[in-house]
XYZ file of C-alpha atoms in Angstrom:
161
model
C -2.500 -2.769 -14.409
C -5.123 -1.583 -16.812
C -7.209 -4.761 -16.521
C -8.766 -3.621 -13.249
C -10.180 -0.505 -14.939
C -11.210 -1.908 -18.310
C -14.926 -1.806 -17.566
C -14.699 1.879 -16.727
C -12.494 2.627 -19.745
C -14.771 0.821 -22.195
C -17.932 2.393 -20.756
C -16.447 5.897 -20.693
C -14.828 5.772 -24.130
C -17.295 4.162 -26.551
C -14.807 3.878 -29.415
C -11.923 2.524 -27.331
C -10.269 -0.635 -28.583
C -8.230 -2.894 -26.315
C -5.407 -5.161 -27.430
C -5.127 -8.139 -25.109
C -1.794 -9.845 -25.686
C -1.679 -13.447 -24.514
C 1.478 -15.474 -24.099
C 2.406 -19.004 -23.094
C 1.878 -19.070 -19.306
C 5.247 -20.639 -18.521
C 7.149 -18.151 -20.712
C 5.196 -15.172 -19.404
C 5.574 -16.074 -15.738
C 9.262 -16.934 -16.053
C 9.956 -13.628 -17.823
C 8.217 -11.724 -15.030
C 9.987 -13.745 -12.347
C 13.509 -13.151 -13.684
C 12.954 -9.473 -14.460
C 13.769 -7.032 -11.684
C 11.164 -4.317 -11.100
C 12.214 -1.242 -9.173
C 8.750 -0.893 -7.627
C 5.438 -2.680 -7.639
C 4.965 -6.154 -9.062
C 5.925 -7.792 -5.774
C 4.126 -10.918 -6.977
C 7.011 -11.514 -9.389
C 9.381 -12.359 -6.519
C 7.806 -15.785 -6.039
C 6.956 -18.353 -8.723
C 3.661 -19.396 -7.132
C 2.571 -15.753 -6.676
C 3.576 -14.997 -10.264
C 1.389 -17.875 -11.448
C -1.553 -16.744 -9.316
C -1.239 -13.192 -10.637
C -1.044 -14.488 -14.219
C -4.141 -16.632 -13.765
C -6.043 -13.815 -12.041
C -5.121 -11.416 -14.851
C -6.177 -13.918 -17.496
C -9.497 -14.581 -15.745
C -10.327 -10.895 -15.390
C -9.437 -10.310 -19.027
C -11.703 -13.184 -20.077
C -14.422 -11.609 -17.927
C -14.085 -8.377 -19.932
C -13.886 -10.247 -23.260
C -17.255 -11.876 -22.448
C -18.815 -8.439 -21.964
C -16.964 -6.330 -24.534
C -15.639 -8.978 -26.938
C -15.984 -6.973 -30.139
C -13.859 -4.197 -28.622
C -11.077 -6.415 -27.255
C -8.642 -8.020 -29.664
C -6.971 -11.229 -28.484
C -3.425 -11.180 -29.741
C -1.112 -14.168 -29.396
C 2.409 -13.030 -28.542
C 3.917 -15.963 -30.400
C 1.969 -15.086 -33.563
C 2.956 -11.422 -33.328
C 6.637 -12.355 -33.033
C 6.522 -14.837 -35.898
C 4.368 -12.709 -38.253
C 4.693 -9.040 -37.282
C 3.554 -7.684 -40.668
C 0.358 -9.711 -40.790
C -0.293 -8.942 -37.125
C 0.159 -5.205 -37.742
C -2.364 -5.314 -40.627
C -4.888 -7.129 -38.438
C -4.396 -4.630 -35.598
C -4.724 -1.650 -37.956
C -8.043 -3.075 -39.193
C -9.280 -3.764 -35.673
C -8.395 -0.255 -34.497
C -9.733 1.396 -37.656
C -6.373 3.001 -38.380
C -5.385 4.429 -41.738
C -1.860 4.145 -42.959
C 0.551 1.472 -44.020
C 0.902 -1.363 -41.501
C 3.960 -2.560 -43.424
C 5.735 0.618 -42.304
C 5.601 -0.593 -38.702
C 9.084 -1.534 -37.616
C 9.052 -4.619 -35.425
C 12.197 -5.731 -33.671
C 10.918 -9.048 -32.388
C 12.822 -12.232 -31.793
C 11.510 -15.746 -31.398
C 14.306 -16.518 -28.912
C 11.964 -16.113 -25.925
C 9.344 -18.523 -27.242
C 9.694 -21.696 -25.193
C 12.500 -20.126 -23.148
C 11.058 -21.628 -19.983
C 12.196 -25.089 -21.138
C 15.782 -24.073 -20.321
C 14.737 -23.864 -16.657
C 12.171 -26.665 -16.576
C 13.729 -28.647 -13.695
C 13.420 -25.559 -11.458
C 9.886 -24.561 -12.404
C 7.836 -27.186 -10.583
C 6.333 -24.577 -8.188
C 5.280 -22.497 -11.198
C 3.784 -25.413 -13.105
C 1.912 -26.625 -9.995
C 0.554 -23.153 -9.259
C -0.634 -22.702 -12.852
C -2.731 -25.852 -12.447
C -4.458 -24.669 -9.264
C -7.669 -22.629 -9.566
C -7.758 -18.965 -8.650
C -9.200 -18.730 -5.118
C -12.855 -17.703 -5.001
C -11.992 -14.880 -2.587
C -10.226 -13.148 -5.469
C -12.946 -13.659 -8.090
C -16.155 -13.368 -6.056
C -16.889 -9.696 -6.884
C -16.492 -10.007 -10.623
C -20.132 -10.746 -11.446
C -21.208 -7.277 -10.306
C -18.163 -5.484 -11.689
C -19.753 -4.587 -15.012
C -22.278 -2.326 -13.285
C -19.548 -0.581 -11.317
C -16.941 -0.214 -14.048
C -14.606 -2.835 -12.613
C -13.967 -1.264 -9.201
C -14.496 -4.530 -7.306
C -12.273 -6.514 -9.645
C -9.128 -6.363 -7.606
C -6.663 -8.916 -6.432
C -4.313 -8.465 -3.523
C -1.771 -6.925 -5.939
C -3.944 -4.416 -7.779
C -3.797 -0.712 -7.005
C -6.625 0.675 -4.919
C -9.146 2.494 -7.102
């Protein structure tokens, strides 16, 4: 995942822009849980681990937003799906891109928004895990990460840098 290297990327490439897409936690975690990955992403095999990974990812991204906020665009998945044209124009502006954002072809569907509600009776472990804090053992190195380009910002699932 790119989030573990964002500090390095943003320090090494001064004009880099990051698009941080956020999604409803229940929808995002359920989608990752039901999707089969051929390798990696072992956290997605368990609802509680999926929630912990989601929360860890969101916390590390908020860490980077605090430090590089003007270079990280927070995009709401639900907004992008509902208003792809307006979203494309906003992203073009943020990235400083020329061209016609209306020419971007978006094949989005709103069918996945709130999809988790179809499985609500089975998602108690996910909901409970999303309400628990991320363990301090995972987040304790983040305060010094800016000086080291994010190398210490790892969870048990991140690749070794």
